[in-house]
Coordinates of N, CA and C in Angstrom, one line a residue:
X727 N -0.2 -18.3 5.6 CA -0.8 -17.4 6.7 C -2.3 -17.5 6.7
X728 N -2.9 -17.5 7.9 CA -4.4 -17.5 8.0 C -5.0 -16.3 7.4
X729 N -6.1 -16.4 6.8 CA -6.8 -15.2 6.3 C -7.5 -14.4 7.4
X730 N -7.6 -15.0 8.6 CA -8.3 -14.3 9.7 C -7.3 -13.5 10.5
X731 N -7.0 -12.3 10.1 CA -6.1 -11.4 10.9 C -7.0 -10.3 11.5
X732 N -6.8 -10.1 12.8 CA -7.8 -9.2 13.5 C -7.5 -7.7 13.2
X733 N -6.3 -7.3 12.9 CA -6.0 -5.9 12.6 C -4.8 -5.7 11.7
X734 N -4.6 -4.5 11.2 CA -3.5 -4.3 10.3 C -2.2 -4.2 10.9
X735 N -2.2 -4.0 12.3 CA -0.9 -3.9 13.0 C -0.2 -5.3 12.9
X736 N -1.0 -6.3 12.8 CA -0.4 -7.7 12.8 C 0.3 -8.0 11.5
X737 N 0.2 -7.1 10.5 CA 0.8 -7.4 9.2 C 2.1 -6.8 9.0
X738 N 2.6 -6.0 9.9 CA 3.9 -5.4 9.8 C 4.0 -4.0 9.2
X739 N 2.9 -3.3 9.1 CA 2.9 -2.0 8.4 C 3.5 -1.0 9.4
X740 N 3.9 0.2 8.9 CA 4.5 1.2 9.7 C 3.5 1.9 10.5
X741 N 3.9 2.6 11.6 CA 3.0 3.4 12.4 C 2.2 4.5 11.6
X742 N 2.9 5.1 10.7 CA 2.3 6.1 9.9 C 1.1 5.6 9.1
X743 N 1.3 4.5 8.4 CA 0.2 3.9 7.6 C -0.9 3.4 8.5
X744 N -0.5 2.8 9.7 CA -1.5 2.3 10.6 C -2.4 3.4 11.1
X745 N -1.8 4.6 11.4 CA -2.5 5.7 11.8 C -3.5 6.2 10.7
X746 N -3.1 6.2 9.5 CA -3.9 6.6 8.4 C -5.1 5.6 8.2
X747 N -4.8 4.3 8.2 CA -5.9 3.3 8.1 C -6.9 3.5 9.2
X748 N -6.5 3.8 10.4 CA -7.4 4.0 11.5 C -8.3 5.2 11.2
X749 N -7.7 6.3 10.7 CA -8.4 7.5 10.5 C -9.4 7.4 9.4
X750 N -9.1 6.6 8.4 CA -10.1 6.4 7.2 C -11.0 5.3 7.5
X751 N -10.9 4.6 8.6 CA -11.9 3.6 9.0 C -11.7 2.2 8.7
X752 N -10.4 1.9 8.3 CA -10.1 0.5 8.0 C -9.8 -0.2 9.3
X753 N -10.5 -1.3 9.6 CA -10.3 -2.0 10.9 C -9.7 -3.4 10.7
X754 N -10.4 -4.3 10.0 CA -9.9 -5.7 9.8 C -9.5 -5.9 8.4
X755 N -8.3 -6.4 8.2 CA -7.9 -6.7 6.8 C -8.8 -7.7 6.1
X756 N -9.0 -7.5 4.8 CA -9.8 -8.5 4.0 C -8.8 -9.7 3.8
X757 N -9.4 -10.9 3.4 CA -8.5 -12.0 3.2 C -7.3 -11.8 2.3
X758 N -7.5 -11.1 1.2 CA -6.4 -10.8 0.2 C -5.4 -9.9 0.8
X759 N -5.8 -8.9 1.6 CA -4.9 -8.0 2.3 C -4.1 -8.8 3.3
X760 N -4.7 -9.6 4.1 CA -4.1 -10.4 5.1 C -3.0 -11.3 4.5
X761 N -3.2 -11.8 3.4 CA -2.2 -12.8 2.8 C -1.2 -12.1 1.9
X762 N -1.6 -11.0 1.2 CA -0.6 -10.4 0.3 C 0.3 -9.4 0.9
X763 N -0.1 -8.7 1.9 CA 0.7 -7.6 2.5 C 2.0 -8.1 3.0
X764 N 2.0 -9.2 3.9 CA 3.3 -9.7 4.4 C 4.2 -10.2 3.3
X765 N 3.6 -10.9 2.3 CA 4.5 -11.4 1.2 C 5.2 -10.3 0.5
X766 N 4.4 -9.2 0.1 CA 5.0 -8.1 -0.6 C 6.0 -7.3 0.3
X767 N 5.7 -7.2 1.6 CA 6.6 -6.5 2.5 C 7.9 -7.2 2.6
X768 N 7.9 -8.5 2.4 CA 9.1 -9.3 2.5 C 9.9 -9.3 1.2
X769 N 9.3 -8.7 0.2 CA 10.0 -8.5 -1.1 C 9.8 -9.6 -2.1
X770 N 8.9 -10.5 -1.9 CA 8.6 -11.5 -2.9 C 7.8 -11.1 -4.0
X771 N 8.0 -11.7 -5.2 CA 7.1 -11.5 -6.3 C 5.8 -12.4 -6.0
X772 N 4.7 -12.0 -6.5 CA 3.5 -12.7 -6.2 C 2.4 -12.6 -7.3
X773 N 1.6 -13.6 -7.3 CA 0.4 -13.7 -8.2 C -0.8 -13.7 -7.3
X774 N -1.7 -12.8 -7.5 CA -2.9 -12.7 -6.7 C -4.2 -12.9 -7.6
X775 N -4.9 -14.0 -7.3 CA -6.1 -14.2 -8.1 C -7.3 -13.8 -7.2
X776 N -7.9 -12.7 -7.6 CA -9.0 -12.1 -6.9 C -9.9 -11.2 -7.7
X777 N -11.2 -11.2 -7.4 CA -12.1 -10.4 -8.1 C -12.0 -8.9 -7.7
X778 N -12.6 -8.0 -8.5 CA -12.8 -6.6 -8.0 C -13.7 -6.6 -6.8
X779 N -13.4 -5.8 -5.8 CA -14.2 -5.7 -4.7 C -13.7 -6.5 -3.5
X780 N -12.5 -7.1 -3.6 CA -12.0 -7.9 -2.5 C -11.0 -7.1 -1.7
X781 N -10.7 -5.9 -2.1 CA -9.7 -5.1 -1.3 C -8.3 -5.2 -1.9
X782 N -8.2 -5.6 -3.1 CA -6.8 -5.9 -3.6 C -6.0 -4.6 -3.8
X783 N -6.6 -3.4 -4.0 CA -5.9 -2.2 -4.2 C -5.0 -1.9 -3.0
X784 N -5.6 -2.0 -1.8 CA -4.9 -1.8 -0.5 C -3.8 -2.9 -0.4
X785 N -4.1 -4.1 -0.9 CA -3.2 -5.3 -0.7 C -1.9 -5.0 -1.4
X786 N -1.9 -4.3 -2.5 CA -0.6 -4.0 -3.1 C -0.1 -2.6 -2.9
X787 N -1.1 -1.6 -2.7 CA -0.7 -0.2 -2.5 C 0.0 0.0 -1.2
X788 N -0.4 -0.6 -0.1 CA 0.2 -0.4 1.2 C 1.6 -0.9 1.3
X789 N 1.9 -2.1 0.8 CA 3.3 -2.5 0.8 C 4.2 -1.6 -0.1
X790 N 3.6 -1.2 -1.3 CA 4.4 -0.3 -2.1 C 4.8 1.0 -1.4
X791 N 3.9 1.5 -0.7 CA 4.2 2.8 0.0 C 5.3 2.6 1.1
X792 N 5.4 1.4 1.6 CA 6.4 1.2 2.6 C 7.8 1.3 2.0
X793 N 7.9 1.1 0.7 CA 9.2 1.0 0.0 C 9.7 2.4 -0.5
X794 N 8.7 3.4 -0.4 CA 9.0 4.7 -1.1 C 10.0 5.5 -0.2
X795 N 11.0 6.1 -0.9 CA 11.9 7.0 -0.3 C 11.4 8.4 -0.7
X796 N 10.8 9.1 0.2 CA 10.1 10.4 -0.1 C 11.2 11.4 -0.7
X797 N 12.4 11.3 -0.2 CA 13.4 12.3 -0.6 C 13.8 12.1 -2.1
X798 N 13.6 10.9 -2.6 CA 13.9 10.6 -4.0 C 12.7 10.8 -4.9
X799 N 12.6 11.9 -5.6 CA 11.4 12.3 -6.4 C 11.5 11.6 -7.8
X800 N 11.8 10.3 -7.9 CA 11.8 9.6 -9.1 C 10.8 8.5 -8.9
X801 N 10.2 8.0 -10.0 CA 9.2 6.9 -9.9 C 9.9 5.6 -9.3
X802 N 9.4 5.2 -8.2 CA 9.9 4.0 -7.5 C 9.0 2.8 -7.6
X803 N 7.7 3.1 -8.1 CA 6.8 2.0 -8.3 C 5.9 2.4 -9.5
X804 N 5.5 1.4 -10.3 CA 4.7 1.5 -11.4 C 3.5 0.6 -11.3
X805 N 2.3 1.1 -11.5 CA 1.1 0.3 -11.4 C 0.4 0.4 -12.8
X806 N 0.3 -0.7 -13.5 CA -0.4 -0.8 -14.8 C -1.8 -1.2 -14.6
X807 N -2.8 -0.5 -15.2 CA -4.2 -0.8 -15.2 C -4.8 -0.8 -16.6
X808 N -5.8 -1.5 -16.8 CA -6.4 -1.6 -18.2 C -7.1 -0.4 -18.6
X809 N -7.7 0.4 -17.7 CA -8.5 1.6 -18.1 C -8.0 2.8 -17.3
X810 N -8.4 4.0 -17.9 CA -8.0 5.2 -17.2 C -8.8 5.4 -16.0
X811 N -10.1 4.9 -16.0 CA -11.0 5.0 -14.8 C -10.3 4.3 -13.6
X812 N -9.8 3.1 -13.9 CA -9.1 2.4 -12.8 C -7.8 3.0 -12.4
X813 N -7.1 3.6 -13.3 CA -5.9 4.3 -13.0 C -6.2 5.5 -12.0
X814 N -7.2 6.2 -12.3 CA -7.6 7.3 -11.5 C -8.0 6.8 -10.1
X815 N -8.8 5.8 -10.1 CA -9.3 5.2 -8.8 C -8.1 4.7 -7.9
X816 N -7.2 4.0 -8.5 CA -6.0 3.5 -7.8 C -5.2 4.7 -7.3
X817 N -5.0 5.7 -8.1 CA -4.2 6.9 -7.7 C -4.8 7.6 -6.5
X818 N -6.2 7.7 -6.6 CA -6.9 8.3 -5.5 C -6.8 7.5 -4.2
X819 N -6.8 6.2 -4.3 CA -6.6 5.4 -3.1 C -5.2 5.6 -2.5
X820 N -4.2 5.6 -3.3 CA -2.8 5.8 -2.9 C -2.7 7.2 -2.2
X821 N -3.4 8.2 -2.7 CA -3.3 9.5 -2.2 C -3.9 9.5 -0.8
X822 N -5.0 8.8 -0.6 CA -5.7 8.7 0.7 C -4.8 8.0 1.7
X823 N -4.1 7.0 1.3 CA -3.2 6.2 2.2 C -2.0 7.1 2.6
X824 N -1.7 8.1 1.8 CA -0.5 8.9 2.1 C -0.9 10.2 2.9
X825 N -2.0 10.1 3.6 CA -2.5 11.3 4.4 C -1.5 11.7 5.4
X826 N -0.7 10.8 6.0 CA 0.3 11.2 7.0 C 1.7 11.0 6.4
X827 N 1.8 11.1 5.1 CA 3.1 11.0 4.5 C 3.4 12.3 3.7
X828 N 3.9 13.3 4.3 CA 4.1 14.6 3.7 C 5.0 14.5 2.5
X829 N 4.7 15.1 1.4 CA 5.6 15.2 0.2 C 5.4 14.0 -0.7
X830 N 4.5 13.1 -0.4 CA 4.3 11.9 -1.3 C 3.5 12.4 -2.5
X831 N 3.9 11.9 -3.7 CA 3.2 12.3 -4.9 C 2.9 11.1 -5.8
X832 N 1.7 10.8 -6.2 CA 1.3 9.8 -7.1 C 0.8 10.4 -8.3
X833 N 1.1 9.9 -9.5 CA 0.7 10.5 -10.8 C 0.0 9.5 -11.7
X834 N -1.3 9.7 -12.0 CA -1.9 8.9 -13.0 C -1.7 9.4 -14.4
X835 N -1.3 8.5 -15.3 CA -1.1 8.9 -16.7 C -1.9 7.9 -17.6
X836 N -2.6 8.5 -18.6 CA -3.5 7.6 -19.4 C -3.8 8.4 -20.7
X837 N -4.3 7.6 -21.7 CA -4.7 8.2 -22.9 C -5.9 9.1 -22.8
X838 N -6.1 10.1 -23.6 CA -7.2 11.0 -23.6 C -7.0 12.2 -22.7
X839 N -5.9 12.2 -22.0 CA -5.5 13.4 -21.2 C -4.3 14.1 -22.0
X840 N -4.2 15.4 -21.9 CA -3.2 16.1 -22.6 C -1.8 15.6 -22.3
X841 N -1.1 15.3 -23.4 CA 0.3 14.9 -23.3 C 1.2 16.0 -22.7
X842 N 0.9 17.3 -23.0 CA 1.6 18.4 -22.5 C 1.5 18.5 -21.0
X843 N 0.3 18.3 -20.5 CA 0.0 18.3 -19.1 C 0.8 17.2 -18.4
X844 N 0.8 16.0 -19.0 CA 1.5 14.9 -18.4 C 3.0 15.1 -18.4
X845 N 3.5 15.6 -19.5 CA 5.0 15.9 -19.5 C 5.4 16.9 -18.5
X846 N 4.5 17.9 -18.2 CA 4.8 18.9 -17.2 C 4.8 18.2 -15.8
X847 N 3.8 17.4 -15.6 CA 3.7 16.7 -14.3 C 4.9 15.7 -14.0
X848 N 5.3 15.0 -15.1 CA 6.4 14.1 -15.0 C 7.7 14.8 -14.7
X849 N 7.8 16.0 -15.3 CA 9.1 16.7 -15.1 C 9.2 17.2 -13.6
X850 N 8.1 17.3 -12.9 CA 8.1 17.7 -11.5 C 8.5 16.6 -10.6
X851 N 8.3 15.3 -11.1 CA 8.7 14.2 -10.3 C 7.5 13.6 -9.6
X852 N 7.5 12.2 -9.4 CA 6.4 11.5 -8.7 C 7.0 10.2 -8.2
X853 N 6.5 9.8 -7.0 CA 7.0 8.6 -6.4 C 6.4 7.3 -7.0
X854 N 5.1 7.4 -7.3 CA 4.4 6.2 -7.9 C 3.7 6.7 -9.1
X855 N 3.8 5.9 -10.2 CA 3.1 6.2 -11.4 C 2.0 5.1 -11.6
X856 N 0.8 5.5 -11.9 CA -0.3 4.6 -12.2 C -0.8 4.9 -13.6
X857 N -0.7 3.9 -14.5 CA -1.0 4.3 -15.9 C -1.5 3.1 -16.7
X858 N -2.1 3.5 -17.8 CA -2.5 2.5 -18.8 C -1.3 2.1 -19.7
X859 N -1.3 0.9 -20.2 CA -0.1 0.5 -20.9 C 0.3 1.3 -22.1
X860 N -0.6 1.7 -22.9 CA -0.3 2.5 -24.1 C 0.4 3.8 -23.8
X861 N -0.2 4.6 -22.8 CA 0.4 5.9 -22.5 C 1.7 5.7 -21.7
X862 N 1.9 4.7 -20.9 CA 3.2 4.4 -20.3 C 4.2 4.1 -21.3
X863 N 3.9 3.3 -22.3 CA 4.8 3.1 -23.4 C 5.2 4.4 -24.1
X864 N 4.2 5.2 -24.4 CA 4.5 6.5 -25.1 C 5.6 7.3 -24.3
X865 N 5.4 7.4 -23.0 CA 6.3 8.2 -22.2 C 7.7 7.5 -22.1
X866 N 7.7 6.2 -22.1 CA 9.0 5.5 -22.0 C 9.8 5.7 -23.3
X867 N 9.1 5.7 -24.5 CA 9.7 5.9 -25.8 C 10.2 7.3 -25.9
X868 N 9.4 8.3 -25.3 CA 9.8 9.7 -25.4 C 10.9 10.0 -24.4
X869 N 11.2 9.0 -23.5 CA 12.1 9.2 -22.3 C 11.7 10.3 -21.4
X870 N 10.4 10.6 -21.4 CA 9.8 11.5 -20.4 C 9.5 10.8 -19.1
X871 N 9.4 9.4 -19.2 CA 9.3 8.6 -18.0 C 10.5 7.7 -17.9
X872 N 11.3 7.8 -16.8 CA 12.5 7.1 -16.6 C 12.2 6.1 -15.4
X873 N 12.6 4.9 -15.6 CA 12.3 3.9 -14.5 C 13.6 3.3 -13.9
X874 N 14.7 4.1 -14.0 CA 16.0 3.6 -13.4 C 15.9 3.4 -11.9
X875 N 15.0 4.1 -11.2 CA 14.9 4.0 -9.8 C 13.8 3.0 -9.3
X876 N 13.2 2.3 -10.3 CA 12.0 1.5 -10.0 C 12.3 0.4 -9.1
X877 N 11.5 0.2 -8.1 CA 11.7 -0.9 -7.1 C 10.6 -2.0 -7.3
X878 N 9.4 -1.6 -7.8 CA 8.3 -2.5 -7.9 C 7.4 -2.2 -9.0
X879 N 6.7 -3.2 -9.6 CA 5.7 -3.0 -10.6 C 4.5 -3.9 -10.3
X880 N 3.3 -3.4 -10.5 CA 2.1 -4.1 -10.3 C 1.3 -4.2 -11.6
X881 N 0.9 -5.3 -11.9 CA -0.1 -5.5 -13.1 C -1.4 -5.8 -12.5
X882 N -2.3 -4.8 -12.5 CA -3.6 -4.9 -11.9 C -4.7 -5.2 -13.0
X883 N -5.5 -6.3 -12.7 CA -6.5 -6.8 -13.7 C -5.8 -7.2 -15.0
X884 N -4.8 -8.1 -14.9 CA -4.0 -8.5 -16.0 C -4.9 -9.2 -17.1
X885 N -5.9 -9.9 -16.6 CA -6.8 -10.6 -17.6 C -7.6 -9.6 -18.5
X886 N -7.9 -8.4 -17.8 CA -8.6 -7.4 -18.6 C -7.7 -6.7 -19.6
X887 N -6.4 -6.6 -19.2 CA -5.4 -6.0 -20.2 C -5.2 -7.0 -21.3
X888 N -5.3 -8.3 -21.1 CA -5.3 -9.2 -22.2 C -6.5 -9.1 -23.1
X889 N -7.7 -9.0 -22.5 CA -8.9 -9.0 -23.2 C -9.0 -7.7 -24.1
X890 N -8.4 -6.6 -23.6 CA -8.4 -5.4 -24.3 C -7.3 -5.2 -25.3
X891 N -6.4 -6.3 -25.4 CA -5.4 -6.2 -26.4 C -4.1 -5.6 -26.0
X892 N -3.9 -5.4 -24.7 CA -2.7 -4.6 -24.2 C -1.6 -5.5 -23.8
X893 N -1.7 -6.9 -23.9 CA -0.7 -7.7 -23.2 C 0.7 -7.6 -23.8
X894 N 0.7 -7.3 -25.2 CA 2.1 -7.1 -25.8 C 2.7 -5.9 -25.3
X895 N 1.9 -4.8 -25.1 CA 2.4 -3.6 -24.5 C 2.9 -3.8 -23.1
X896 N 2.2 -4.6 -22.3 CA 2.6 -4.9 -20.9 C 4.0 -5.6 -20.9
X897 N 4.1 -6.6 -21.8 CA 5.4 -7.3 -21.9 C 6.5 -6.4 -22.3
X898 N 6.3 -5.5 -23.3 CA 7.3 -4.5 -23.7 C 7.7 -3.6 -22.5
X899 N 6.7 -3.2 -21.7 CA 7.1 -2.4 -20.5 C 7.9 -3.2 -19.5
X900 N 7.5 -4.4 -19.3 CA 8.2 -5.3 -18.3 C 9.7 -5.4 -18.8
X901 N 9.9 -5.5 -20.1 CA 11.3 -5.7 -20.6 C 12.1 -4.4 -20.5
X902 N 11.4 -3.3 -20.3 CA 12.1 -2.0 -20.1 C 12.1 -1.5 -18.7
X903 N 12.0 -2.4 -17.7 CA 12.2 -2.1 -16.3 C 13.4 -2.8 -15.7
X904 N 13.9 -2.3 -14.6 CA 15.1 -3.0 -14.0 C 14.8 -4.4 -13.7
X905 N 15.8 -5.3 -13.9 CA 15.6 -6.7 -13.6 C 15.4 -7.0 -12.1
X906 N 15.9 -6.1 -11.3 CA 15.9 -6.4 -9.8 C 14.6 -6.0 -9.2
X907 N 13.6 -5.5 -10.0 CA 12.4 -5.0 -9.4 C 11.6 -6.2 -8.8
X908 N 10.7 -5.8 -7.9 CA 9.6 -6.7 -7.4 C 8.4 -6.6 -8.3
X909 N 7.8 -7.7 -8.6 CA 6.6 -7.7 -9.5 C 5.4 -8.5 -8.8
X910 N 4.3 -7.8 -8.9 CA 3.0 -8.4 -8.4 C 2.0 -8.4 -9.6
X911 N 1.4 -9.5 -9.8 CA 0.4 -9.6 -10.8 C -1.0 -10.0 -10.2
X912 N -2.0 -9.2 -10.5 CA -3.3 -9.5 -10.0 C -4.3 -9.8 -11.2
X913 N -5.1 -10.8 -11.0 CA -6.0 -11.2 -12.1 C -7.1 -12.0 -11.6
X914 N -8.3 -11.7 -12.1 CA -9.5 -12.5 -11.7 C -9.5 -13.9 -12.2
X915 N -8.9 -14.1 -13.4 CA -8.8 -15.4 -14.0 C -7.3 -15.5 -14.4
X916 N -6.9 -16.8 -14.8 CA -5.5 -17.0 -15.1 C -5.4 -17.7 -16.5
X917 N -5.7 -17.1 -17.6 CA -5.6 -17.7 -18.9 C -4.1 -18.1 -19.1
X918 N -3.9 -19.0 -20.1 CA -2.5 -19.5 -20.3 C -1.6 -18.3 -20.7
X919 N -2.1 -17.3 -21.4 CA -1.2 -16.2 -21.8 C -0.7 -15.4 -20.6
X920 N -1.6 -15.2 -19.6 CA -1.2 -14.5 -18.4 C -0.2 -15.4 -17.6
X921 N -0.5 -16.7 -17.6 CA 0.4 -17.6 -16.9 C 1.8 -17.5 -17.5
X922 N 1.9 -17.5 -18.8 CA 3.1 -17.4 -19.5 C 3.9 -16.1 -19.2
X923 N 3.1 -15.0 -19.2 CA 3.8 -13.7 -18.8 C 4.4 -13.8 -17.4
X924 N 3.6 -14.4 -16.5 CA 4.1 -14.5 -15.1 C 5.4 -15.4 -15.1
X925 N 5.4 -16.5 -15.9 CA 6.5 -17.4 -15.9 C 7.8 -16.7 -16.4
X926 N 7.6 -15.8 -17.4 CA 8.7 -15.1 -18.0 C 9.3 -13.9 -17.2
X927 N 8.4 -13.3 -16.4 CA 8.8 -12.0 -15.8 C 8.8 -12.0 -14.3
X928 N 8.2 -13.0 -13.6 CA 8.2 -13.0 -12.2 C 9.2 -14.0 -11.7
X929 N 9.8 -13.8 -10.5 CA 10.8 -14.6 -10.0 C 10.2 -15.4 -8.8
X930 N 10.1 -16.7 -9.0 CA 9.6 -17.6 -7.9 C 8.4 -17.0 -7.2
X931 N 7.3 -16.6 -7.9 CA 6.2 -15.9 -7.2 C 5.4 -16.8 -6.3
X932 N 5.0 -16.2 -5.2 CA 4.1 -16.9 -4.3 C 2.7 -16.6 -4.9
X933 N 1.8 -17.6 -4.8 CA 0.5 -17.4 -5.4 C -0.6 -17.4 -4.3
X934 N -1.5 -16.5 -4.4 CA -2.6 -16.3 -3.5 C -3.9 -16.3 -4.3
X935 N -4.9 -17.2 -3.9 CA -6.1 -17.2 -4.6 C -7.3 -17.0 -3.6
X936 N -8.1 -16.0 -3.9 CA -9.2 -15.7 -3.0 C -10.5 -16.1 -3.7
X937 N -11.2 -16.9 -3.0 CA -12.5 -17.3 -3.6 C -13.5 -16.2 -3.6
X938 N -14.2 -16.0 -4.7 CA -15.2 -14.9 -4.7 C -16.4 -15.2 -3.8
X939 N -16.9 -14.2 -3.2 CA -18.1 -14.3 -2.4 C -19.3 -14.3 -3.3
X940 N -20.5 -14.6 -2.8 CA -21.7 -14.5 -3.6 C -21.8 -13.2 -4.4
X941 N -22.1 -13.3 -5.7 CA -22.0 -12.1 -6.5 C -23.1 -11.1 -6.2
X942 N -24.3 -11.6 -5.8 CA -25.4 -10.7 -5.5 C -26.1 -11.2 -4.3
X943 N -26.8 -10.3 -3.6 CA -27.6 -10.6 -2.4 C -28.9 -11.3 -2.8
X944 N -29.5 -12.0 -1.9 CA -30.6 -12.9 -2.2 C -31.8 -12.1 -2.6
X945 N -31.9 -10.8 -2.2 CA -33.1 -10.0 -2.6 C -33.0 -9.5 -4.0
X946 N -31.9 -9.7 -4.7 CA -31.8 -9.3 -6.1 C -32.2 -10.5 -7.1
X947 N -33.1 -10.3 -7.9 CA -33.5 -11.3 -8.9 C -32.8 -10.9 -10.2
X948 N -32.3 -12.0 -10.9 CA -31.5 -11.7 -12.2 C -32.2 -12.4 -13.4
X949 N -32.2 -11.7 -14.5 CA -32.8 -12.2 -15.7 C -31.9 -11.7 -16.8
X950 N -31.8 -12.5 -17.9 CA -31.0 -12.0 -19.1 C -31.8 -12.3 -20.4
X951 N -31.4 -11.5 -21.4 CA -32.0 -11.6 -22.7 C -30.8 -11.6 -23.7
X952 N -30.7 -12.6 -24.4 CA -29.6 -12.7 -25.4 C -30.0 -12.0 -26.7
X953 N -29.2 -11.0 -27.1 CA -29.6 -10.3 -28.4 C -28.3 -10.1 -29.2
X954 N -28.4 -9.9 -30.5 CA -27.3 -9.5 -31.3 C -26.8 -8.1 -30.9
X955 N -25.5 -7.9 -31.2 CA -24.9 -6.6 -30.9 C -25.7 -5.4 -31.5
X956 N -26.1 -5.6 -32.7 CA -26.8 -4.4 -33.4 C -28.2 -4.2 -32.8
X957 N -28.7 -5.2 -32.0 CA -30.1 -5.0 -31.5 C -30.1 -4.5 -30.0
X958 N -28.9 -4.3 -29.5 CA -28.8 -4.0 -28.0 C -29.6 -2.8 -27.6
X959 N -29.5 -1.7 -28.4 CA -30.2 -0.5 -28.0 C -31.7 -0.7 -28.1
X960 N -32.2 -1.3 -29.1 CA -33.6 -1.6 -29.2 C -34.1 -2.4 -28.1
X961 N -33.3 -3.5 -27.8 CA -33.7 -4.4 -26.7 C -33.8 -3.6 -25.3
X962 N -32.8 -2.7 -25.1 CA -32.8 -2.0 -23.8 C -34.0 -1.1 -23.7
X963 N -34.3 -0.3 -24.8 CA -35.4 0.6 -24.8 C -36.7 -0.1 -24.6
X964 N -36.9 -1.3 -25.2 CA -38.1 -2.1 -25.0 C -38.2 -2.5 -23.5
X965 N -37.1 -3.0 -22.9 CA -37.2 -3.4 -21.5 C -37.6 -2.2 -20.6
X966 N -37.0 -1.1 -20.9 CA -37.3 0.1 -20.0 C -38.7 0.6 -20.2
X967 N -39.2 0.4 -21.5 CA -40.6 0.8 -21.7 C -41.6 -0.2 -21.0
X968 N -41.3 -1.4 -21.0 CA -42.2 -2.4 -20.5 C -42.1 -2.6 -19.0
X969 N -41.0 -2.4 -18.4 CA -40.8 -2.6 -17.0 C -41.4 -1.5 -16.2
X970 N -42.3 -1.8 -15.3 CA -42.9 -0.8 -14.5 C -42.6 -0.8 -13.0
X971 N -41.7 -1.8 -12.6 CA -41.5 -2.0 -11.2 C -40.2 -1.3 -10.6
X972 N -39.7 -0.3 -11.3 CA -38.6 0.4 -10.8 C -38.7 1.9 -11.0
X973 N -38.0 2.7 -10.1 CA -38.0 4.1 -10.2 C -36.7 4.7 -10.9
X974 N -35.7 3.9 -10.9 CA -34.4 4.3 -11.4 C -33.7 3.1 -11.9
X975 N -32.7 3.3 -12.7 CA -31.9 2.1 -13.2 C -30.4 2.6 -13.4
X976 N -29.5 1.6 -13.3 CA -28.1 1.8 -13.6 C -27.8 0.9 -14.8
X977 N -27.2 1.5 -15.9 CA -26.9 0.8 -17.1 C -25.3 0.7 -17.1
X978 N -24.8 -0.5 -17.1 CA -23.3 -0.7 -17.2 C -22.9 -0.9 -18.6
X979 N -21.9 -0.2 -19.1 CA -21.5 -0.2 -20.5 C -20.1 -0.5 -20.6
X980 N -19.6 -0.9 -21.8 CA -18.2 -1.3 -22.0 C -17.3 -0.2 -22.3
X981 N -17.8 0.8 -23.0 CA -16.9 1.9 -23.4 C -17.7 3.2 -23.2
X982 N -17.0 4.4 -23.2 CA -17.6 5.6 -23.0 C -18.6 6.0 -24.1
X983 N -18.3 5.5 -25.3 CA -19.2 5.7 -26.5 C -20.6 5.0 -26.2

């Protein structure tokens, strides 16, 4: 399929979702949305290679929502993410797409949040679960999360889950889901380990690869300074002390610590 699709109506989405997308200002599908949505709507497994910021959340979330039976308050789709921040972000996106879908419920579950709260929320029922691998495993082992009605599973940022050491947990979860499920795997890169996971757990997947756009605009200049891990804080404070050409800064870090 061509990546130049003029509107979401051409992708086969329902009137309810099309109305919501119009209300929240979505006009033209991004390339990954244009290619992935029809594949997932047709029920195929797929591998999507795309960077963050390409619109991949909508690419898998919208087709998932088309499969949901609102009357059945059991988890029908599971989305695995590497971090709780991404789990919350994806859950919020799903909630926004469900604006015209009364009764829809998405539940994020992740470590660091009260298990008691999550147990209570799970007992009330949810249509889509978005979670980190470790906490999803916890609930499956407790049998507080049951996936007997699962129709689809999405692995979001699979290479990050590998980097963070979660890939064994992901495989364990895949082995505890119904064989008839639909599976979509999204990853910015495709290491051999991820390719092996796809080979074992996806059925004749269609593969979509989106080339990354330019990472930064031309007005941004980039410099780097290689330092040892123990010297990072000293290096950062020296840079901030010496640099006089900015009024504010954003510091991106790996962990909350």
